Amino acid sequence: MKLSNATLGSLPEGIKRPTYDRTALTPGIVHIGLGNFHRAHQAWYLHQLMQLGHAQDWAILGAGVRPYDAAMRDRLKAQDCLTTLIELDPKGQSAEVTGSMIDYIEIVEGNRPLIDAMTREEICIVALTVTEGGYYVTANGDFDEAHADILHDAANPDTPRTAFGAIVCALKARKDAGTGPFTLQSCDNLQGNGDILRQTVVGLARLSDRNLAAWIEESCTFPNSMVDCIVPATGAKEVSLAKELGIDDAAPVTHENFRQWVIEDSFCAGRPEWELAGATFTDDVHIYEAMKIRILNAGHQVLANAAEILSLPTIASCMQDEDVSAFFAKVEAECIVPYVHPVPGMAPTEYADLIARRFANPMIHDTTRRVAFDGSSRHTGFLLPILRDAIAARGSIEGLSLVEALWARMCSGQREDGTVIEPNDPMWEALTEAAMKANEDPAHWLEQHQIYGDLALHGSFSESFAKWLNMLWRDGTRATLNVYLAS
């Protein structure tokens, strides 16, 4: 059955579907970066509210700012912006069609349709999932005002290239018209994601209009949040799975049987009652963020680079591999968990056990390639802050040093079976060049100051890193992992 509004009533029995009148929905949210995670997470929470009879005036307008977003727009528009969510549980799978998104904004150079949509008075929240590396942040955590995209938007504020430039342009129009501000909500895996979003938006506005920047900083809110659900990429297998369930969906989403959303309650123009759908509102988001980002997201990087080198295709296959799973457990226990604070109802060790079980879910075909993507942002955001804490505390850094050495070895572009690792990072060419030089002298890798900053100056780290990288090249990954596991 081709998915559309017209066929919702004819879907196979057992497939959950919207019980609300989608034609009566009106928009309240623009979401930029409408990928799989958003559709399985924020859009799902909103859909649950609508199923309860709430939030009918908070529907989502999807948006992208890059040319490659056009293909997703075409697929979703052709099926009335409906999405099939397929939950993959070892005990069995289930499917649900969600309808909280009602349109996808046209993608054109200069982003005028997106700007016009955000200028609409009924839009009260602009949310983003633009990846961890999409916020124009330097290695030191500052706003990267020298980036070519930022320079373009500062010089051309009415025809911006970036999502943030479009946001600034829309806020100027709202300020001038007296429409008022909206809340800016990051849904990316960054600790202090709201604070980082504020830094980028206000920093960009300040380059072209200091008065506007001051108004944004004073009037808009940027709630921090923690988001969590493992959502693999969609390919032919996922499309076929939807068809096996009786749904012809061009862009279905598979996900695990776990979701969590912890949000700071700071919304300047109102919000949906997401707590009725299971979200947690708290003034202490940061401890939740830190636990999840350090144990889950950093843990993903612990696995992914070793797995790429060893040709392990998925995160579940990593957890089935005796050496790699033992490596993961040791690094988590000795190098990550000691630098995580408990949250209400959950100790770090309990959370680490939960993550291990979730990673081992054999139904989730989350590829190591997806998890390893954009390591230049993910290592910087997830792992290196833990390494800095460990150095400051004079704790064990051997496992984290080995993780960084595995990343360097992976970026050489070749697995141990001789197959090629295709480019998988915006900085891939520079990373590969540094990795090959580091084969001769490991110091070359740590000289990437945009990633490591002053960490190369810490002798204990640079020495440990060099030891492990030399061993990886000389003895191979499994032998090196076993040396670490025996230490």
Short mmCIF file of C-alpha atoms in Angstrom, two decimals:
data_model
loop_
_atom_site.label_atom_id
_atom_site.label_comp_id
_atom_site.label_asym_id
_atom_site.label_seq_id
_atom_site.Cartn_x
_atom_site.Cartn_y
_atom_site.Cartn_z
CA MET A 1 0.00 0.00 0.00
CA LYS A 2 1.55 3.30 -1.13
CA LEU A 3 1.73 5.52 1.94
CA SER A 4 -0.42 8.66 1.78
CA ASN A 5 -3.26 10.40 3.59
CA ALA A 6 -5.71 8.63 1.30
CA THR A 7 -4.44 5.13 2.18
CA LEU A 8 -4.11 5.49 5.97
CA GLY A 9 -7.40 3.73 6.53
CA SER A 10 -6.37 0.84 4.30
CA LEU A 11 -3.04 -0.01 5.95
CA PRO A 12 -2.63 -3.59 7.20
CA GLU A 13 -4.18 -4.46 10.53
CA GLY A 14 -1.79 -3.96 13.43
CA ILE A 15 -0.08 -0.90 11.95
CA LYS A 16 -0.68 2.07 14.24
CA ARG A 17 -1.65 5.25 12.39
CA PRO A 18 -2.80 8.80 13.16
CA THR A 19 -6.20 8.95 14.85
CA TYR A 20 -6.35 12.74 14.54
CA ASP A 21 -7.51 14.79 11.56
CA ARG A 22 -4.30 15.78 9.79
CA THR A 23 -6.17 18.30 7.63
CA ALA A 24 -6.96 20.28 10.80
CA LEU A 25 -3.34 20.56 11.95
CA THR A 26 -1.63 23.94 11.85
CA PRO A 27 2.13 24.55 12.14
CA GLY A 28 3.97 25.74 15.22
CA ILE A 29 7.45 24.30 14.65
CA VAL A 30 10.00 24.56 11.86
CA HIS A 31 12.54 21.74 12.07
CA ILE A 32 15.79 22.15 10.12
CA GLY A 33 17.76 19.02 9.28
CA LEU A 34 14.93 16.58 8.96
CA GLY A 35 16.68 13.24 9.00
CA ASN A 36 15.87 9.86 10.49
CA PHE A 37 16.67 10.80 14.07
CA HIS A 38 14.25 13.72 14.17
CA ARG A 39 11.45 11.62 12.70
CA ALA A 40 12.01 8.85 15.25
CA HIS A 41 12.39 11.26 18.16
CA GLN A 42 11.00 14.81 18.39
CA ALA A 43 8.38 14.21 15.67
CA TRP A 44 7.35 10.96 17.42
CA TYR A 45 6.86 12.71 20.78
CA LEU A 46 4.69 15.32 19.07
CA HIS A 47 2.74 12.62 17.25
CA GLN A 48 1.98 10.94 20.58
CA LEU A 49 0.58 14.22 21.91
CA MET A 50 -1.62 14.56 18.84
CA GLN A 51 -2.87 11.02 19.38
CA LEU A 52 -3.96 12.17 22.84
CA GLY A 53 -5.87 15.09 21.34
CA HIS A 54 -3.26 17.73 22.18
CA ALA A 55 -0.87 19.97 20.22
CA GLN A 56 -3.00 20.23 17.08
CA ASP A 57 -1.50 23.70 16.48
CA TRP A 58 2.12 22.55 16.85
CA ALA A 59 2.61 20.59 13.62
CA ILE A 60 6.05 20.52 12.03
CA LEU A 61 7.27 22.15 8.84
CA GLY A 62 10.40 20.27 7.75
CA ALA A 63 13.32 22.11 6.21
CA GLY A 64 16.79 21.64 4.79
CA VAL A 65 19.41 24.09 3.61
CA ARG A 66 21.69 21.93 1.48
CA PRO A 67 21.06 20.63 -2.06
CA TYR A 68 21.13 16.99 -0.91
CA ASP A 69 18.07 17.68 1.31
CA ALA A 70 15.97 18.02 -1.85
CA ALA A 71 15.82 14.25 -2.37
CA MET A 72 14.36 13.72 1.11
CA ARG A 73 11.87 16.51 0.48
CA ASP A 74 10.71 14.86 -2.73
CA ARG A 75 10.26 11.47 -1.06
CA LEU A 76 8.31 12.84 1.90
CA LYS A 77 6.15 15.27 -0.07
CA ALA A 78 5.10 12.39 -2.36
CA GLN A 79 3.63 10.58 0.68
CA ASP A 80 2.06 13.61 2.40
CA CYS A 81 4.99 13.87 4.84
CA LEU A 82 3.99 10.66 6.60
CA THR A 83 6.67 8.41 8.10
CA THR A 84 6.64 4.71 8.95
CA LEU A 85 8.55 4.04 12.16
CA ILE A 86 9.62 0.41 12.61
CA GLU A 87 10.65 -0.54 16.13
CA LEU A 88 13.26 -3.30 16.18
CA ASP A 89 13.04 -5.25 19.42
CA PRO A 90 14.69 -8.66 19.91
CA LYS A 91 11.26 -9.84 21.09
CA GLY A 92 9.61 -8.72 17.85
CA GLN A 93 9.06 -5.74 15.61
CA SER A 94 6.17 -3.31 15.33
CA ALA A 95 5.31 -0.42 13.05
CA GLU A 96 3.61 2.94 13.42
CA VAL A 97 2.83 5.66 10.89
CA THR A 98 3.31 9.17 12.30
CA GLY A 99 1.77 12.35 10.95
CA SER A 100 3.02 15.29 13.03
CA MET A 101 4.91 16.77 10.07
CA ILE A 102 2.63 18.44 7.52
CA ASP A 103 4.94 20.04 4.96
CA TYR A 104 8.55 20.24 3.77
CA ILE A 105 9.75 23.71 2.82
CA GLU A 106 11.13 24.21 -0.68
CA ILE A 107 14.93 24.22 -0.88
CA VAL A 108 16.40 27.04 -2.97
CA GLU A 109 19.61 29.02 -2.99
CA GLY A 110 19.38 31.90 -0.55
CA ASN A 111 16.85 30.00 1.61
CA ARG A 112 14.02 32.50 1.07
CA PRO A 113 11.16 29.94 1.53
CA LEU A 114 12.72 28.82 4.84
CA ILE A 115 13.14 32.43 5.99
CA ASP A 116 9.54 33.24 5.07
CA ALA A 117 8.28 30.17 6.96
CA MET A 118 10.16 31.12 10.13
CA THR A 119 8.80 34.67 9.85
CA ARG A 120 5.20 33.42 10.17
CA GLU A 121 3.69 34.54 13.47
CA GLU A 122 2.39 31.07 14.37
CA ILE A 123 5.92 29.59 14.32
CA CYS A 124 7.01 29.54 17.95
CA ILE A 125 9.85 27.00 17.88
CA VAL A 126 12.67 26.50 15.37
CA ALA A 127 14.42 23.20 16.07
CA LEU A 128 17.55 21.74 14.53
CA THR A 129 19.34 18.45 13.99
CA VAL A 130 22.35 19.48 11.91
CA THR A 131 24.93 17.02 13.36
CA GLU A 132 27.48 17.66 16.08
CA GLY A 133 29.89 19.29 13.65
CA GLY A 134 27.35 21.67 12.14
CA TYR A 135 27.52 24.53 14.63
CA TYR A 136 30.68 26.32 13.46
CA VAL A 137 32.67 25.78 16.64
CA THR A 138 36.47 25.87 16.86
CA ALA A 139 38.58 23.26 18.67
CA ASN A 140 38.59 25.58 21.69
CA GLY A 141 34.80 25.78 21.73
CA ASP A 142 34.53 29.32 20.34
CA PHE A 143 32.35 30.52 17.47
CA ASP A 144 34.21 30.03 14.18
CA GLU A 145 33.56 33.48 12.72
CA ALA A 146 36.30 32.99 10.10
CA HIS A 147 34.59 30.03 8.40
CA ALA A 148 33.77 30.68 4.74
CA ASP A 149 30.05 29.94 5.27
CA ILE A 150 29.87 32.38 8.16
CA LEU A 151 31.75 35.08 6.25
CA HIS A 152 29.30 34.63 3.37
CA ASP A 153 26.23 34.96 5.58
CA ALA A 154 27.65 37.97 7.43
CA ALA A 155 28.24 39.71 4.10
CA ASN A 156 24.93 38.56 2.58
CA PRO A 157 22.41 38.49 5.45
CA ASP A 158 19.38 38.51 3.12
CA THR A 159 20.56 35.51 1.04
CA PRO A 160 22.23 33.25 3.60
CA ARG A 161 23.87 29.90 2.91
CA THR A 162 23.51 28.35 6.36
CA ALA A 163 20.58 27.45 8.61
CA PHE A 164 21.88 29.95 11.14
CA GLY A 165 21.97 32.73 8.57
CA ALA A 166 18.36 31.95 7.66
CA ILE A 167 17.42 32.04 11.36
CA VAL A 168 19.10 35.43 11.85
CA CYS A 169 17.37 36.82 8.75
CA ALA A 170 13.96 35.58 9.93
CA LEU A 171 14.48 36.98 13.43
CA LYS A 172 15.35 40.38 11.96
CA ALA A 173 12.11 40.34 10.00
CA ARG A 174 10.16 39.35 13.12
CA LYS A 175 11.83 42.07 15.18
CA ASP A 176 11.12 44.71 12.54
CA ALA A 177 7.48 43.60 12.21
CA GLY A 178 6.92 43.33 15.96
CA THR A 179 6.06 39.63 15.64
CA GLY A 180 8.31 38.66 18.51
CA PRO A 181 10.95 35.98 19.06
CA PHE A 182 10.79 32.22 18.84
CA THR A 183 12.54 29.49 20.82
CA LEU A 184 15.60 27.92 19.20
CA GLN A 185 15.90 24.25 20.13
CA SER A 186 18.92 22.09 19.32
CA CYS A 187 18.24 18.35 19.17
CA ASP A 188 21.87 17.39 18.44
CA ASN A 189 24.23 15.34 20.60
CA LEU A 190 26.20 18.19 22.10
CA GLN A 191 26.64 18.89 25.78
CA GLY A 192 25.15 22.32 26.29
CA ASN A 193 23.56 22.15 22.84
CA GLY A 194 21.30 25.11 23.55
CA ASP A 195 24.24 27.20 24.74
CA ILE A 196 26.22 26.28 21.63
CA LEU A 197 23.26 27.17 19.41
CA ARG A 198 22.97 30.53 21.17
CA GLN A 199 26.68 31.19 20.62
CA THR A 200 26.39 30.47 16.90
CA VAL A 201 23.19 32.44 16.22
CA VAL A 202 24.14 35.46 18.32
CA GLY A 203 27.73 35.35 17.07
CA LEU A 204 26.61 35.36 13.44
CA ALA A 205 24.07 38.15 14.02
CA ARG A 206 26.72 40.26 15.72
CA LEU A 207 28.86 40.22 12.56
CA SER A 208 26.22 42.12 10.58
CA ASP A 209 23.87 43.79 13.10
CA ARG A 210 24.92 44.24 16.72
CA ASN A 211 21.51 45.62 17.75
CA LEU A 212 19.79 42.56 16.33
CA ALA A 213 22.26 40.30 18.12
CA ALA A 214 21.47 42.00 21.42
CA TRP A 215 17.71 41.58 20.80
CA ILE A 216 18.13 37.87 19.99
CA GLU A 217 20.23 37.28 23.09
CA GLU A 218 17.70 39.06 25.29
CA SER A 219 14.45 37.83 23.70
CA CYS A 220 15.00 34.31 22.32
CA THR A 221 15.51 31.23 24.46
CA PHE A 222 17.81 28.30 23.72
CA PRO A 223 16.86 25.34 25.94
CA ASN A 224 19.51 22.70 26.49
CA SER A 225 18.39 19.12 25.98
CA MET A 226 19.52 15.52 25.93
CA VAL A 227 18.20 13.33 23.12
CA ASP A 228 18.55 9.57 22.90
CA CYS A 229 17.38 6.87 20.51
CA ILE A 230 19.52 4.68 18.26
CA VAL A 231 18.28 5.24 14.71
CA PRO A 232 20.15 3.53 11.84
CA ALA A 233 20.38 5.00 8.38
CA THR A 234 17.74 3.98 5.85
CA GLY A 235 18.71 1.93 2.81
CA ALA A 236 17.18 -0.67 0.56
CA LYS A 237 16.88 -3.15 3.44
CA GLU A 238 14.73 -0.79 5.50
CA VAL A 239 12.53 0.07 2.51
CA SER A 240 12.05 -3.67 1.90
CA LEU A 241 11.22 -4.24 5.57
CA ALA A 242 8.43 -1.66 5.36
CA LYS A 243 7.08 -3.41 2.26
CA GLU A 244 7.13 -6.74 4.09
CA LEU A 245 4.85 -5.08 6.64
CA GLY A 246 2.56 -3.97 3.81
CA ILE A 247 3.65 -0.33 3.46
CA ASP A 248 5.26 1.25 0.41
CA ASP A 249 7.23 4.01 2.17
CA ALA A 250 10.09 5.68 0.28
CA ALA A 251 11.75 6.82 3.52
CA PRO A 252 10.89 4.55 6.48
CA VAL A 253 12.81 4.78 9.73
CA THR A 254 13.95 1.90 11.93
CA HIS A 255 14.80 2.47 15.57
CA GLU A 256 15.48 0.68 18.83
CA ASN A 257 12.92 0.11 21.59
CA PHE A 258 14.24 2.97 23.74
CA ARG A 259 13.76 6.74 23.73
CA GLN A 260 14.71 9.51 26.12
CA TRP A 261 14.35 13.27 25.89
CA VAL A 262 15.38 15.55 28.75
CA ILE A 263 14.69 19.24 28.21
CA GLU A 264 15.33 22.54 29.97
CA ASP A 265 11.96 24.28 30.34
CA SER A 266 12.91 27.57 28.68
CA PHE A 267 10.52 28.38 25.82
CA CYS A 268 9.90 32.06 25.18
CA ALA A 269 6.84 31.56 22.96
CA GLY A 270 5.19 28.50 24.46
CA ARG A 271 5.66 24.78 23.76
CA PRO A 272 3.81 21.48 23.37
CA GLU A 273 3.23 19.48 26.54
CA TRP A 274 5.85 16.92 25.61
CA GLU A 275 5.95 15.65 29.19
CA LEU A 276 2.55 14.01 28.53
CA ALA A 277 4.33 11.86 25.93
CA GLY A 278 7.18 10.90 28.25
CA ALA A 279 9.73 13.72 27.95
CA THR A 280 11.44 14.94 31.14
CA PHE A 281 11.69 18.65 31.96
CA THR A 282 14.38 19.67 34.42
CA ASP A 283 16.64 22.57 35.34
CA ASP A 284 19.60 20.18 35.51
CA VAL A 285 19.84 18.88 31.95
CA HIS A 286 23.64 18.90 31.93
CA ILE A 287 24.10 15.84 34.12
CA TYR A 288 21.81 13.85 31.82
CA GLU A 289 23.65 15.21 28.78
CA ALA A 290 27.04 14.30 30.21
CA MET A 291 26.02 10.76 31.11
CA LYS A 292 24.54 10.03 27.70
CA ILE A 293 27.18 11.77 25.59
CA ARG A 294 30.09 10.26 27.49
CA ILE A 295 28.85 6.72 27.95
CA LEU A 296 26.80 6.24 24.76
CA ASN A 297 28.22 8.62 22.16
CA ALA A 298 31.84 8.32 23.23
CA GLY A 299 31.23 4.58 23.60
CA HIS A 300 30.13 4.45 19.97
CA GLN A 301 33.49 5.88 18.94
CA VAL A 302 35.33 3.36 21.13
CA LEU A 303 33.74 0.62 19.01
CA ALA A 304 33.46 2.14 15.54
CA ASN A 305 37.09 2.75 14.59
CA ALA A 306 38.33 -0.65 15.76
CA ALA A 307 35.39 -2.21 13.94
CA GLU A 308 36.14 -0.43 10.67
CA ILE A 309 39.73 -1.64 10.74
CA LEU A 310 38.57 -5.20 11.50
CA SER A 311 35.71 -5.19 8.96
CA LEU A 312 32.97 -5.60 11.56
CA PRO A 313 29.87 -4.23 9.82
CA THR A 314 27.54 -3.20 12.67
CA ILE A 315 27.60 -2.09 16.29
CA ALA A 316 25.81 -5.31 17.25
CA SER A 317 28.57 -7.33 15.56
CA CYS A 318 31.12 -5.38 17.63
CA MET A 319 29.37 -6.49 20.80
CA GLN A 320 29.47 -10.10 19.57
CA ASP A 321 33.23 -9.88 18.97
CA GLU A 322 35.09 -11.07 22.06
CA ASP A 323 38.06 -8.71 21.74
CA VAL A 324 36.16 -5.58 20.71
CA SER A 325 33.38 -5.97 23.27
CA ALA A 326 35.94 -6.55 26.05
CA PHE A 327 37.83 -3.45 24.90
CA PHE A 328 34.58 -1.45 25.03
CA ALA A 329 33.78 -2.68 28.55
CA LYS A 330 37.26 -1.91 29.90
CA VAL A 331 37.45 1.60 28.42
CA GLU A 332 33.97 2.41 29.70
CA ALA A 333 34.71 1.14 33.21
CA GLU A 334 38.21 2.56 33.64
CA CYS A 335 38.30 5.69 31.48
CA ILE A 336 34.75 7.02 31.03
CA VAL A 337 32.44 6.06 33.91
CA PRO A 338 34.75 7.64 36.55
CA TYR A 339 34.06 11.04 34.92
CA VAL A 340 30.27 10.77 34.86
CA HIS A 341 27.92 11.91 37.63
CA PRO A 342 24.76 9.97 38.51
CA VAL A 343 21.32 11.23 37.52
CA PRO A 344 18.11 10.69 39.48
CA GLY A 345 17.36 6.99 39.44
CA MET A 346 20.44 5.93 37.47
CA ALA A 347 24.08 5.39 38.48
CA PRO A 348 26.77 5.64 35.76
CA THR A 349 27.60 1.93 36.05
CA GLU A 350 23.92 1.02 35.57
CA TYR A 351 23.71 3.30 32.55
CA ALA A 352 26.84 1.73 31.06
CA ASP A 353 25.23 -1.71 31.43
CA LEU A 354 22.06 -0.39 29.74
CA ILE A 355 24.09 0.99 26.83
CA ALA A 356 25.93 -2.32 26.40
CA ARG A 357 22.59 -4.13 26.14
CA ARG A 358 21.24 -1.58 23.65
CA PHE A 359 24.37 -1.79 21.50
CA ALA A 360 24.08 -5.59 21.47
CA ASN A 361 20.51 -5.55 20.07
CA PRO A 362 20.91 -7.83 17.00
CA MET A 363 17.81 -6.35 15.34
CA ILE A 364 19.44 -2.93 15.01
CA HIS A 365 21.64 -2.87 11.93
CA ASP A 366 23.49 0.31 12.87
CA THR A 367 26.55 0.33 10.64
CA THR A 368 29.99 1.07 11.98
CA ARG A 369 30.43 3.38 8.99
CA ARG A 370 27.50 5.54 10.14
CA VAL A 371 28.78 5.65 13.70
CA ALA A 372 32.34 6.42 12.57
CA PHE A 373 31.16 9.25 10.29
CA ASP A 374 32.55 12.74 11.04
CA GLY A 375 35.06 11.56 13.62
CA SER A 376 36.68 15.00 13.53
CA SER A 377 33.56 16.33 15.25
CA ARG A 378 32.68 13.29 17.32
CA HIS A 379 36.08 12.72 18.85
CA THR A 380 36.35 16.43 19.58
CA GLY A 381 32.90 16.59 21.14
CA PHE A 382 32.58 13.21 22.84
CA LEU A 383 36.00 11.79 23.72
CA LEU A 384 38.52 14.58 24.14
CA PRO A 385 36.67 16.32 26.99
CA ILE A 386 36.83 13.03 28.94
CA LEU A 387 40.54 12.75 28.13
CA ARG A 388 41.11 16.26 29.50
CA ASP A 389 39.26 15.35 32.70
CA ALA A 390 41.30 12.16 33.07
CA ILE A 391 44.57 14.06 32.61
CA ALA A 392 43.52 16.65 35.17
CA ALA A 393 42.55 13.93 37.64
CA ARG A 394 45.73 11.95 36.92
CA GLY A 395 43.54 8.99 36.06
CA SER A 396 44.09 6.24 33.53
CA ILE A 397 44.35 7.52 29.95
CA GLU A 398 45.64 4.34 28.28
CA GLY A 399 42.27 3.27 26.92
CA LEU A 400 41.41 6.72 25.56
CA SER A 401 44.86 7.03 24.00
CA LEU A 402 44.30 3.70 22.26
CA VAL A 403 40.90 4.90 21.02
CA GLU A 404 42.58 7.93 19.44
CA ALA A 405 45.28 5.71 17.94
CA LEU A 406 42.60 3.46 16.44
CA TRP A 407 40.97 6.50 14.86
CA ALA A 408 44.31 7.55 13.37
CA ARG A 409 44.88 4.02 12.05
CA MET A 410 41.35 3.92 10.58
CA CYS A 411 41.85 7.25 8.81
CA SER A 412 44.71 5.72 6.80
CA GLY A 413 41.85 4.50 4.62
CA GLN A 414 42.55 0.76 4.55
CA ARG A 415 41.24 -2.12 6.63
CA GLU A 416 43.46 -4.96 7.76
CA ASP A 417 41.90 -7.24 5.15
CA GLY A 418 43.12 -4.84 2.46
CA THR A 419 39.76 -3.31 1.55
CA VAL A 420 39.42 0.44 1.21
CA ILE A 421 37.66 2.62 3.76
CA GLU A 422 35.81 5.18 1.67
CA PRO A 423 35.96 8.86 2.71
CA ASN A 424 33.81 9.28 5.80
CA ASP A 425 34.54 12.73 7.20
CA PRO A 426 34.33 16.32 5.94
CA MET A 427 38.08 16.50 6.66
CA TRP A 428 38.87 13.07 5.21
CA GLU A 429 41.67 14.15 2.87
CA ALA A 430 43.52 16.02 5.61
CA LEU A 431 42.93 13.20 8.11
CA THR A 432 44.29 10.60 5.70
CA GLU A 433 47.37 12.67 5.00
CA ALA A 434 47.99 13.09 8.74
CA ALA A 435 47.37 9.36 9.34
CA MET A 436 49.93 8.29 6.74
CA LYS A 437 52.53 10.68 8.15
CA ALA A 438 51.75 9.38 11.64
CA ASN A 439 52.65 5.88 10.45
CA GLU A 440 56.23 7.15 10.42
CA ASP A 441 55.94 9.59 13.33
CA PRO A 442 52.80 9.52 15.54
CA ALA A 443 53.33 13.16 16.53
CA HIS A 444 52.03 14.22 13.11
CA TRP A 445 48.52 13.10 14.05
CA LEU A 446 48.42 15.12 17.26
CA GLU A 447 49.66 18.22 15.41
CA GLN A 448 46.12 18.65 14.06
CA HIS A 449 45.52 21.58 16.39
CA GLN A 450 41.97 22.16 15.17
CA ILE A 451 41.18 18.80 16.79
CA TYR A 452 43.58 18.33 19.67
CA GLY A 453 44.42 21.89 20.68
CA ASP A 454 46.99 21.75 23.47
CA LEU A 455 46.51 18.03 24.23
CA ALA A 456 49.64 17.20 22.24
CA LEU A 457 51.61 19.12 24.87
CA HIS A 458 50.64 16.63 27.58
CA GLY A 459 53.56 14.21 27.55
CA SER A 460 51.66 11.35 29.14
CA PHE A 461 49.06 11.43 26.39
CA SER A 462 51.41 11.92 23.45
CA GLU A 463 53.66 9.10 24.69
CA SER A 464 50.76 6.72 25.26
CA PHE A 465 49.24 7.58 21.88
CA ALA A 466 52.55 6.97 20.09
CA LYS A 467 53.02 3.62 21.84
CA TRP A 468 49.59 2.36 20.79
CA LEU A 469 49.70 3.68 17.22
CA ASN A 470 53.12 2.12 16.62
CA MET A 471 51.83 -1.16 18.01
CA LEU A 472 48.72 -1.06 15.79
CA TRP A 473 50.84 -0.68 12.67
CA ARG A 474 53.42 -3.22 13.78
CA ASP A 475 51.33 -5.97 15.40
CA GLY A 476 47.76 -5.39 14.18
CA THR A 477 44.55 -4.42 15.91
CA ARG A 478 43.63 -7.66 17.68
CA ALA A 479 47.10 -8.14 19.13
CA THR A 480 47.10 -4.52 20.34
CA LEU A 481 43.66 -4.82 21.90
CA ASN A 482 44.78 -7.92 23.76
CA VAL A 483 47.87 -6.14 25.11
CA TYR A 484 45.58 -3.42 26.46
CA LEU A 485 43.09 -5.92 27.85
CA ALA A 486 45.91 -7.74 29.71
CA SER A 487 47.26 -4.54 31.24
#
